[in-house]
Coordinates of C-alpha atoms and ligand atoms in Angstrom, one line a residue:
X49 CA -54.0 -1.8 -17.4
X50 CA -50.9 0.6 -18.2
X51 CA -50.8 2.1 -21.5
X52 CA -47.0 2.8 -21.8
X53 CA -45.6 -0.6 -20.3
X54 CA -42.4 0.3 -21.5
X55 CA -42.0 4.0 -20.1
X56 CA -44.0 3.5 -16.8
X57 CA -42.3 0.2 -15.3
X58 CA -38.8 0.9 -16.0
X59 CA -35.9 -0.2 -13.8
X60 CA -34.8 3.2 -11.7
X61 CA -31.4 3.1 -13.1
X62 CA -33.0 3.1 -16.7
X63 CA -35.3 5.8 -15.6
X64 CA -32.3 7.8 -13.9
X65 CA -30.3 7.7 -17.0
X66 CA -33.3 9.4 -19.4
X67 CA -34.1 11.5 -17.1
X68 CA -30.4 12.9 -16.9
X69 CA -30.1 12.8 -21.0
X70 CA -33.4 14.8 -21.2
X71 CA -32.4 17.0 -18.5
X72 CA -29.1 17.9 -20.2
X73 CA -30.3 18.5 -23.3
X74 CA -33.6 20.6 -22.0
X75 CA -31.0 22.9 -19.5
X76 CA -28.9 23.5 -23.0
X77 CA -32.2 24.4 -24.8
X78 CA -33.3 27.1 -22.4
X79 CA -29.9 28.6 -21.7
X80 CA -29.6 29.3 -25.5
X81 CA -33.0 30.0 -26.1
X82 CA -34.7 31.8 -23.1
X83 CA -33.1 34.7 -21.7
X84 CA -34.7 34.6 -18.1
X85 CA -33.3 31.3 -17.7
X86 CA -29.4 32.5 -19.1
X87 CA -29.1 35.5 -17.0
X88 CA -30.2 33.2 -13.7
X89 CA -27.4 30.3 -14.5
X90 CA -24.6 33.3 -15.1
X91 CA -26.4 34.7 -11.9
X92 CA -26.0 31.7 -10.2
X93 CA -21.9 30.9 -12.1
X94 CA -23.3 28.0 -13.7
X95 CA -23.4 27.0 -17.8
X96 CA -25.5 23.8 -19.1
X97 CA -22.2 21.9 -19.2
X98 CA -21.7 22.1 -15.2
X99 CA -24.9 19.2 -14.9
X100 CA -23.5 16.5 -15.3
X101 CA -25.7 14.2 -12.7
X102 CA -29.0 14.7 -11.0
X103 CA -27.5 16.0 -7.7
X104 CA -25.8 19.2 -9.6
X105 CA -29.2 19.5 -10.6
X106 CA -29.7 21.0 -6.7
X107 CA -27.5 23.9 -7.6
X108 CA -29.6 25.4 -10.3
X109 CA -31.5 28.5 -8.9
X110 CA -35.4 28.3 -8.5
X111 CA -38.4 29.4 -11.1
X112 CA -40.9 31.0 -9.1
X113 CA -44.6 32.5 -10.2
X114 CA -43.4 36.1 -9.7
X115 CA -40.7 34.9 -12.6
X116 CA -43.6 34.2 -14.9
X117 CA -45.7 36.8 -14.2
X118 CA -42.5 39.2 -14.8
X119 CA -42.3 37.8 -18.0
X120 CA -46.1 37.9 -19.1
X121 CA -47.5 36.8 -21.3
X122 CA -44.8 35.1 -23.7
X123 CA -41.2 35.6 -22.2
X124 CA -40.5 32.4 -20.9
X125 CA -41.3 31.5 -24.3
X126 CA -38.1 28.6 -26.0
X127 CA -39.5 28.8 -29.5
X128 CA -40.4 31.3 -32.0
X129 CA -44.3 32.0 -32.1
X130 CA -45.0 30.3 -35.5
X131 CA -44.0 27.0 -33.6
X132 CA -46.3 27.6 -31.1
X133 CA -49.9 25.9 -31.7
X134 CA -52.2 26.0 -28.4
X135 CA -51.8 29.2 -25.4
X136 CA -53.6 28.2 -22.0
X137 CA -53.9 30.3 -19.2
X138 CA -53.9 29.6 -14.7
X139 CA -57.2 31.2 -13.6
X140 CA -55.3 33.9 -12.0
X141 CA -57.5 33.6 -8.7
X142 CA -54.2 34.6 -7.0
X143 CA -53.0 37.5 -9.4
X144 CA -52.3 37.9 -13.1
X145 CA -52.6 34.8 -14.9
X146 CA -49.9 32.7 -16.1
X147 CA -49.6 31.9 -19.6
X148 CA -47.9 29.0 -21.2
X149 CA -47.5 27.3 -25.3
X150 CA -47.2 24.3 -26.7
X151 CA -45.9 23.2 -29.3
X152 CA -47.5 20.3 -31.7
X153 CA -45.2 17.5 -30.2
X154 CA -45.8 19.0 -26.7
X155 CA -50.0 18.3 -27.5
X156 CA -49.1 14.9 -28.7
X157 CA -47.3 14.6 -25.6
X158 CA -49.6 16.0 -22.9
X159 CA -52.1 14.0 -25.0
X160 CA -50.0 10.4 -24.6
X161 CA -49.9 11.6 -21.2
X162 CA -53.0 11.7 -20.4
X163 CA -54.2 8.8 -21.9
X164 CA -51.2 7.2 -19.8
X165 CA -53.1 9.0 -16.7
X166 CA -57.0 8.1 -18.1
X167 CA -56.0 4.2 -18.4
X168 CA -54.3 4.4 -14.6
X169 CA -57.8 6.1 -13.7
X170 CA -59.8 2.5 -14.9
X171 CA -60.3 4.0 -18.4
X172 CA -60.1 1.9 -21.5
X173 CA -61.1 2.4 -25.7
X174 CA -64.7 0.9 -24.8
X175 CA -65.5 3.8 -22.3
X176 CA -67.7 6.8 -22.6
X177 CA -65.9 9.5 -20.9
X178 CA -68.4 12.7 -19.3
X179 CA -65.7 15.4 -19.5
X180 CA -66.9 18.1 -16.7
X181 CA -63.9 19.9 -16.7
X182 CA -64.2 23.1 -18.4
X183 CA -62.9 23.9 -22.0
X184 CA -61.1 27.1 -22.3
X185 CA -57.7 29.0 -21.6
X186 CA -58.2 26.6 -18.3
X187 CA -55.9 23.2 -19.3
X188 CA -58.5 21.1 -17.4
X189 CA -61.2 20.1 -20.5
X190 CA -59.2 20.2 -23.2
X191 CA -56.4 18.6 -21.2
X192 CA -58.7 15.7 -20.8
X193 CA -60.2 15.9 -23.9
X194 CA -57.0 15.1 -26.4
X195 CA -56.4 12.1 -23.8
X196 CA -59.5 10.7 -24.2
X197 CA -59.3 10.9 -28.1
X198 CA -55.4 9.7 -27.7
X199 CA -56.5 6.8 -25.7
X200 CA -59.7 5.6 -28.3
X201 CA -62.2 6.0 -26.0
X202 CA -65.1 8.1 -26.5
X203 CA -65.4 11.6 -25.0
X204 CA -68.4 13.8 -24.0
X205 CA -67.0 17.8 -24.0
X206 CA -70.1 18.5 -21.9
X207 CA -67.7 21.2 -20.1
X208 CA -68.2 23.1 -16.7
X209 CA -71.9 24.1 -15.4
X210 CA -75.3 23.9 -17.1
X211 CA -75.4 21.0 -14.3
X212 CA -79.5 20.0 -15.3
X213 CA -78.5 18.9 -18.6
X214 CA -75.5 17.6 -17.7
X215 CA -77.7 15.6 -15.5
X216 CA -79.8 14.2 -18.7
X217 CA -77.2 13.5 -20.9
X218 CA -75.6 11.2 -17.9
X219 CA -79.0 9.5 -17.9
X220 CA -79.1 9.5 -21.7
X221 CA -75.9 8.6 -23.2
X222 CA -74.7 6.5 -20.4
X223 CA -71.3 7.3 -20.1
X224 CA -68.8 5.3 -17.9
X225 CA -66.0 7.5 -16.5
X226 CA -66.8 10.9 -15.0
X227 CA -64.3 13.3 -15.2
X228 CA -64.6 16.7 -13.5
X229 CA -63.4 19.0 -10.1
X230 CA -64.1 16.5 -6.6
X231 CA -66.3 19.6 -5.5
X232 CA -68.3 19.8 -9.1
X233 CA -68.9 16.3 -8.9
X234 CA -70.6 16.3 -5.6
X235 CA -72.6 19.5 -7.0
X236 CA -73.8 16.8 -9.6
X237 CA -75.0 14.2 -7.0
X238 CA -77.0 16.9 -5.5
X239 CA -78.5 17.9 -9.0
X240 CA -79.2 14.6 -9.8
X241 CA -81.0 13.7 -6.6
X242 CA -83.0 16.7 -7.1
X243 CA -84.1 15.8 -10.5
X244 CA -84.9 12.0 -9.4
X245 CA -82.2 10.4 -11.3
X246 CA -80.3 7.7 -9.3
X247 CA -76.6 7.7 -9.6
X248 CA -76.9 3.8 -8.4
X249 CA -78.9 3.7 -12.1
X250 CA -76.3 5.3 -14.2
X251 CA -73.6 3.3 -15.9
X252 CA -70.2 5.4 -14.0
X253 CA -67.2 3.1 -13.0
X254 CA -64.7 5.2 -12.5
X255 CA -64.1 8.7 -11.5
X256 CA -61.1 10.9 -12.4
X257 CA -61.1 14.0 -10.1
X258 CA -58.5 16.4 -9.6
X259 CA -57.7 20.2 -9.8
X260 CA -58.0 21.4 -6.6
X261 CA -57.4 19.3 -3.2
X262 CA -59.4 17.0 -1.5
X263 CA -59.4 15.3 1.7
X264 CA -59.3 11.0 1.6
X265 CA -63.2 11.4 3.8
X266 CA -63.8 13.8 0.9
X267 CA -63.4 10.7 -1.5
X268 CA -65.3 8.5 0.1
X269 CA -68.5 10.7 0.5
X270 CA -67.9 11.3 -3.4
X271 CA -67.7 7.4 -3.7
X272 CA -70.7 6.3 -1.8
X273 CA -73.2 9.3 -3.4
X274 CA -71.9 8.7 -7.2
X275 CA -71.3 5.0 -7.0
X276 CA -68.5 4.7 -8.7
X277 CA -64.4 4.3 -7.9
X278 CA -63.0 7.6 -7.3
X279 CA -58.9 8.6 -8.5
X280 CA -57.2 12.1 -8.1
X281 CA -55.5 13.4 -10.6
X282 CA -52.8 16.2 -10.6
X283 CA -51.3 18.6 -13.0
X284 CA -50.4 22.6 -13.2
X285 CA -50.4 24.7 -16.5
X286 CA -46.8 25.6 -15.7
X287 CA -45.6 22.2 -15.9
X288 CA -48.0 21.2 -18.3
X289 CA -52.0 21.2 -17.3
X290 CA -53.9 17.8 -15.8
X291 CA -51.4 14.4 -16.5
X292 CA -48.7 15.2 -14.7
X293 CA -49.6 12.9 -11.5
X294 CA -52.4 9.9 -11.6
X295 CA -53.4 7.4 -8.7
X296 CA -53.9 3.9 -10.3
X297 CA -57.4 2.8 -9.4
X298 CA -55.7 -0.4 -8.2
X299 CA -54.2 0.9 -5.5
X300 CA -55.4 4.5 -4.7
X301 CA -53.0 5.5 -3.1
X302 CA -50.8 8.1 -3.8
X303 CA -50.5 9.5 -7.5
X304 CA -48.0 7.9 -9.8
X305 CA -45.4 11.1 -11.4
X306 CA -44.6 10.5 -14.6
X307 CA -41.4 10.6 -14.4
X308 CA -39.7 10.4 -17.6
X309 CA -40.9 13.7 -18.5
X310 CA -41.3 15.6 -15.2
X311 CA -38.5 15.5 -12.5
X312 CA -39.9 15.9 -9.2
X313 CA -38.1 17.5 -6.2
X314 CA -39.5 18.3 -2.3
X315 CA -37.9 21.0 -0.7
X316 CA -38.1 22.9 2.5
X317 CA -40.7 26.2 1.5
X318 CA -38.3 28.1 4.2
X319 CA -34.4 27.3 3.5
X320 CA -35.0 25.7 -0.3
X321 CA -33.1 22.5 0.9
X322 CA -34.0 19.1 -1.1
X323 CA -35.4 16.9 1.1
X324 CA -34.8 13.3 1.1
X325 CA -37.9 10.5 0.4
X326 CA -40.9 10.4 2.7
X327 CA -40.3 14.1 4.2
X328 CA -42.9 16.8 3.7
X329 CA -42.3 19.7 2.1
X330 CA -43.2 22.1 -1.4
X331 CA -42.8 20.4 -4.4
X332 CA -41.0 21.4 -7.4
X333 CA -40.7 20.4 -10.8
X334 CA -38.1 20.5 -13.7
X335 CA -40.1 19.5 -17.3
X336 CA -37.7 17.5 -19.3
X337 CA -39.7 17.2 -22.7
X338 CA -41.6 20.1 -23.3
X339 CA -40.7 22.6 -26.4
X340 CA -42.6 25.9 -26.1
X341 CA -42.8 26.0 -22.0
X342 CA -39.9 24.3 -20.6
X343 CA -39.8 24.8 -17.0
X344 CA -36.4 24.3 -14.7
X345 CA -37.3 23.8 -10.9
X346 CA -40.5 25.5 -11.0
X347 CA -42.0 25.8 -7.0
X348 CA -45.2 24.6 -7.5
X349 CA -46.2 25.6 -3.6
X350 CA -47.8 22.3 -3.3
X351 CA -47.3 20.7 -0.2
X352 CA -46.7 16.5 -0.4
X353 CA -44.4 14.2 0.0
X354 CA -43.0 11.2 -2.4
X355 CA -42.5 7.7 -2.1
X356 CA -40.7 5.7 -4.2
X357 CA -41.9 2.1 -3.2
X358 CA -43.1 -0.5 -5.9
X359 CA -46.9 -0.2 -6.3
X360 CA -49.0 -3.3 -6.7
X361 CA -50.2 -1.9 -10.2
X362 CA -47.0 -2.8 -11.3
X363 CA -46.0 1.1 -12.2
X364 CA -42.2 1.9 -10.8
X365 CA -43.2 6.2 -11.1
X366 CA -42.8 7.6 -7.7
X367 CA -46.2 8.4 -5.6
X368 CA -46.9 11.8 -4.4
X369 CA -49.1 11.6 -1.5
X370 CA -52.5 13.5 -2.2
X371 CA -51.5 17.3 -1.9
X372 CA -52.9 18.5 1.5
X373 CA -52.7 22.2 0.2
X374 CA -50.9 25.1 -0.6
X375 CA -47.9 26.8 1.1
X376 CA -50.3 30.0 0.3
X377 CA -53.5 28.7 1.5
X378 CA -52.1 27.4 4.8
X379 CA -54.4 29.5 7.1
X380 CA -52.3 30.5 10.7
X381 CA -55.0 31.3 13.0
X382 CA -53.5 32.5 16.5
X383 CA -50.3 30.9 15.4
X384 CA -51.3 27.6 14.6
X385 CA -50.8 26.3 11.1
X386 CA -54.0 25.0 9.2
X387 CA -55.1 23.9 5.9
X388 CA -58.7 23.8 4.9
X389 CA -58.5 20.7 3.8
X390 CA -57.4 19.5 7.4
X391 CA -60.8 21.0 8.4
X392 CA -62.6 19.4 5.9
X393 CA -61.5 15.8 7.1
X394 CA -62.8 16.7 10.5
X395 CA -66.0 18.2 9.2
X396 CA -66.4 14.9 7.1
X397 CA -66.5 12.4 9.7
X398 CA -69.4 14.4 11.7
X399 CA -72.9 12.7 11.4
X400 CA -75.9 15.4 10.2
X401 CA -73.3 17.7 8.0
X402 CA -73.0 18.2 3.9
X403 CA -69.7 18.4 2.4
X404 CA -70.0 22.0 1.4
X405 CA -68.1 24.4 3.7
X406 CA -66.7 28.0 3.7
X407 CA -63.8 29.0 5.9
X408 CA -64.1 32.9 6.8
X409 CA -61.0 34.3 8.2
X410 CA -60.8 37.7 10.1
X411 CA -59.0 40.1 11.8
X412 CA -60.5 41.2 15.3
X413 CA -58.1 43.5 17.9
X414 CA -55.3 42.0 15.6
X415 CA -55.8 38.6 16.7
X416 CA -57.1 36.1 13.7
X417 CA -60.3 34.4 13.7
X418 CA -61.6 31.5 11.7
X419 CA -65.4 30.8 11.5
X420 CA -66.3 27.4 9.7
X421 CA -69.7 27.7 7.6
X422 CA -70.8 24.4 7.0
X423 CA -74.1 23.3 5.3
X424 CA -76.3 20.7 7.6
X425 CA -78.0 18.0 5.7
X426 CA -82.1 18.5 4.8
X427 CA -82.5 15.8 7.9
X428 CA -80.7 17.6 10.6
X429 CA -82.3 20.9 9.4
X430 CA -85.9 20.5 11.2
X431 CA -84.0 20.0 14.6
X432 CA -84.5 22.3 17.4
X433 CA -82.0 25.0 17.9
X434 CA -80.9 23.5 20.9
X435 CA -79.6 20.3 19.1
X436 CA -78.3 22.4 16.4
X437 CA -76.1 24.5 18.6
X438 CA -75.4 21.0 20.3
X439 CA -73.5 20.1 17.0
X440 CA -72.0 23.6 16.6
X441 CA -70.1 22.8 19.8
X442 CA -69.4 19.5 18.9
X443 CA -68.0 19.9 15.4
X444 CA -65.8 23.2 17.0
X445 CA -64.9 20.6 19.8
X446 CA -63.6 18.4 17.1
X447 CA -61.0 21.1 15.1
X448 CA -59.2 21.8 18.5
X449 CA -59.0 18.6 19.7
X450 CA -57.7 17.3 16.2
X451 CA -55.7 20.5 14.8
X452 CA -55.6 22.8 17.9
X453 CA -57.2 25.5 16.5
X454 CA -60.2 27.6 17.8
X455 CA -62.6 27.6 15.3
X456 CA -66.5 29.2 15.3
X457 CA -68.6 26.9 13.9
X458 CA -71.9 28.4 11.9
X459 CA -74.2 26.4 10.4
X460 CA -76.4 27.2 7.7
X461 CA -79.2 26.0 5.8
X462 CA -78.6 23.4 2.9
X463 CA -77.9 24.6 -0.3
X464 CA -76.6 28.4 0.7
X465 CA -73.1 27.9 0.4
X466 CA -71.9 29.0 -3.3
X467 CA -71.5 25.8 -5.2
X468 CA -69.0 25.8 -8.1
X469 CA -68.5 24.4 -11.7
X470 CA -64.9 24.2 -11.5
X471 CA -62.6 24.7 -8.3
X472 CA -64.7 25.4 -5.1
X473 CA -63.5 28.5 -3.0
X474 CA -63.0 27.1 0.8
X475 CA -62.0 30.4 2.3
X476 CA -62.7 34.0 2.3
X477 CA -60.1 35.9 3.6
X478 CA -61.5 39.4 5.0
X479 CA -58.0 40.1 6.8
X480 CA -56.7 41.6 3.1
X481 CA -59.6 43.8 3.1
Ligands
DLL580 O1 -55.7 22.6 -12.2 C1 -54.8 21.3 -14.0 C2 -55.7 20.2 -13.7 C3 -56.9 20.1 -14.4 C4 -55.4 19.2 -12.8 C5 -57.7 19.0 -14.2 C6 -56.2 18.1 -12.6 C7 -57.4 18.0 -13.3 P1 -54.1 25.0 -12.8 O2 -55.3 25.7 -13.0 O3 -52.8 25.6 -13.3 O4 -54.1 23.5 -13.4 O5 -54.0 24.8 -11.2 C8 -52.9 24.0 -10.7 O6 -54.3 23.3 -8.8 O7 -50.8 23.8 -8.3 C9 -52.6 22.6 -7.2 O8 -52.5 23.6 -6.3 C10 -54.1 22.4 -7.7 N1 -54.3 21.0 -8.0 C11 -54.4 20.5 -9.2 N2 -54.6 19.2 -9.1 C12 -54.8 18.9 -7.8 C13 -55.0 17.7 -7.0 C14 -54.9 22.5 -13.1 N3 -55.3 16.5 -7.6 C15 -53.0 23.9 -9.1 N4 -55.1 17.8 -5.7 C16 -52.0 23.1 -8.5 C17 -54.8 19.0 -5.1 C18 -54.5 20.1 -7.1 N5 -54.6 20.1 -5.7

C-alpha cells in the first residue's frame, strides 16, 4: 500500500519541478528571516534570486552541527516563538544537544509523513502499533506516535524500558507492528524468552526499526527471533525526527527519501564535492517544507549512497542504501578505516555468538587498539576454555581477513554487556581519556 499515491509515484520531472518551487521559496524564507543563514549567502556573494535550478543549489555554503550548536537553543529559529508549538532535542551523546521547533503545519506534516513511512513499513488503520521508541525531547516516540494517529491505526505509547511489562502487554493486547531501536528490540526477544512468552505466539507482522544503524545480518537475526518482517527507518531531529527515509516492506531494500519535502545530496566528507548516483559518500539534506526549523544543506555525517531506480513497490523516491555509519564513528585502527557496524556483520555470521557487542578502543605506545567484547550464547558458555579461545581466534581471524584490521576478540558471559532502551553504545573510546 502507499498512502500518498499522488506525492510518492510522481514522474521525476514533476518531482524536480516542486522540489525547485519549494526550494526557492524556502531559501527566500531563511535569507529574510534567519540571520545565520543571510550573513552565510552574503558570505558566500549569493541572494535567494541567484537559484534558479537545482545545480546552483551546489553553490550554497554548508550547515554544519557546530552551526547549530553556535546558535543554541533557538537561533536558527524562521518564526517568531508564539508560532512555534512542539521543541525536541538530539540526545547530545556527542556534545550539547541540538534543538529544533515546529510549527503546527510542520506536526501535521511530520505526522502525514510518517504515516506515509508506517504504511511503506506494512502498517495499515486495522493495526495495533507497540511504540517502543521513547517519548520525550527525543523525536523517536512522539515522532511515531502522531503517525500512527495520522494513519488511523491504533497506537500503544508504551515508550522506552520497563521491558517485563512491555513484555505482558505484547502478550495482552496483541499488537501487530513493533516499533522501537533494532538493538531495543532484540533486548525484548531476550526478555520475553526469559519470561516464557513465545514471540512465534504473539500477533507482530511487521517491524519498523530505525535510529541508529544496523547491519543486513543484524536484520535477519532480529527477523528470525521476533518473527515478524523487519524495515529500517531513518530520520534526524535537524531535518525533522524519524519519517524522513522508509524501506517499503515489499522490497527491503534500500529506504525510500521523501523527496518532495527533503532534497537529498552525497558529497565527498573531505573536498564537499556532490557526488553523482551510486557513489558513497556523507549525506546532506536541504528541508524544503518545514516552517520553524528550515534547514539548507545540513551534513548529516551519514555515510550512504542513493539510487534512483524504480522500486517494485511502485514508489519513484530515491533509495538510500542502509547507513553503514557515521563519518565520526568510523574507528581507524592502525590506519585502517572501520565502522562498527562492519564488525558486527562479521560477528553475526559466526555460529555460538549473541548479537550484543562492545567495541573498546585504546591507545597503547601511541599505536590504536580495538578489542571486540562480544557476548557467547548460554549454549557455547559450558564449553571448555580451550574451545572458547578456539572461537576467539576464529572470530579475530574473521575481521582481518574481511576488514584488515587486528582486532582482540574477548568474550564474555551472556547477558554482561550493557543492554539499552533506546540506541545501543557499540564503542567506548578510552583514547579521549
Ligand atoms: O534518531 C530519529 C529517529 C527516531 C529515526 C526513530 C528513526 C526512528 P536523532 O536522535 O537526531 O534522530 O539521531 C539521528 O541517528 O543522523 C543517524 O546517525 C542515526 N540514525 C537514525 N536512523 C537511522 C537508521 C533520530 N535507520 C541520527 N540507520 C542520524 C542508521 C540511523 N542510523
Amino acid at each position: 500500500m502507499i498512502y500518498d499515491i499522488e506525492f510518492e509515484t510522481l514522474p521525476r520531472e514533476a518531482l524536480t519541478a516542486i522540489q525547485l518551487r519549494r526550494l526557492m521559496a524556502t531559501l527566500e524564507r531563511v535569507y529574510a528571516t534567519v540571520p545565520f543563514y543571510r550573513s552565510r549567502f552574503e558570505d558566500a556573494g549569493i541572494t535567494p534570486n541567484d537559484i534558479r535550478s537545482l545545480e546552483d543549489f551546489q553553490q550554497l555554503p554548508f550547515t554544519t552541527k557546530q552551526d547549530l550548536r553556535d546558535n543554541y537553543p533557538f537561533g536558527m529559529f524562521a518564526v517568531p516563538m508564539d508560532n512555534v508549538v512542539r521543541i525536541h532535542a538530539s540526545s547530545g551523546t556527542t556534545g550539547q544537544p541540538t534543538v529544533v521547533g515546529y510549527t503546527a503545519r510542520d506536526i501535521n506534516t511530520w505526522s502525514e509523513l510518517m504515516a506515509r513511512a508506517l504504511t511503506a513499513g506494512g502498517a495499515g488503520r486495522k493495526d495495533i502499533i507497540h511504540n517502543a521508541y521513547g517519548y520525550g525531547l527525543f523525536t523517536g516516540g512522539l515522532g511515531v506516535h502522531y503517525g500512527v494517529e495520522k494513519l488511523g491505526a491504533s497506537v500503544i505509547p508504551v515508550s522506552g524500558g520497563n521491558t517485563k511489562r512491555q513484555i505482558i502487554i505484547m502478550r495482552d493486547f496483541g499488537p501487530t507492528i513493533l516499533t522501537s531501536t533494532p538493538s531495543y528490540a532484540l533486548h525484548l526477544a531476550e526478555e520475553a524468552e526469559e519470561m516464557g512468552v513465545s514471540f512465534e505466539k504473539l500477533k507482530f507482522k511487521y517491524g519498523i526499526f530505525g535510529a541508529e544503524p544496523w547491519s543486513e545480518q543484524m536484520r535477519q537475526e532480529i527477523e528470525r527471533k521476533l518473527h515478524l518482517k523487519a524495515v529500517d527507518i531513518y530520520g534526524l531531529s535537524e531535518v525533522m525526527g524519524p519519517g524522513v527515509a522508509v524501506e517499503c516492506h515489499e522490497a527491503q531494500n534500500g529506504l525510500h527519501i521523501f523527496e518532495d519535502h527533503f532534497i537529498p545530496e552525497i558529497i565527498d566528507p573531505a573536498t564537499g564535492k556532490v557526488l553523482p548516483y551510486g557513489e558513497t559518500g556523507e549525506l546532506v539534506f536541504t528541508s524544503i517544507t518545514k516552517e520553524a526549523f528550515p534547514i539548507v544543506r545540513y551534513r548529516t555525517r551519514d555515510i550512504t549512497s542513493l539510487n534512483p531506480e524504480p522500486c517494485i513497490c511502485g514508489r519513484t523516491l530515491v533509495r538510500m542504501k542502509k547507513v553503514s555509519g557515521r563519518t565520526d564513528d568510523m574507528l581507524i585502527i592502525r590506519g585502517v578505516n572501520v565502522f562498527p557496524s562492519q564488525i558486527e556483520s562479521v560477528l553475526m555470521e559466526i555460529e555460538g555468538i549473541e548479537p550484543h557487542y562492545q567495541l573498546v578502543v585504546d591507545r597503547e605506545d601511541n599505536l590504536d587498539t580495538l578489542t571486540v567484547h562480544v557476548e557467547i550464547s548460554e549454549r557455547s558458555f559450558s564449553d571448555e576454555v580451550k574451545v572458547l579461545q578456539r572461537l576467539e581466534r576464529k572470530i579475530s581471524h574473521s575481521i582481518k581477513e574481511y576488514l584488515g584490521v587486528s582486532a582482540r576478540v574477548k568474550l564474555v558471559e551472556p547477558k554482561v554487556i550493557a543492554r539499552s532502551q533506546g540506541k545501543a553504545v557499540r564503542v567506548i573510546d578510552n583514547r579521549k581519556l
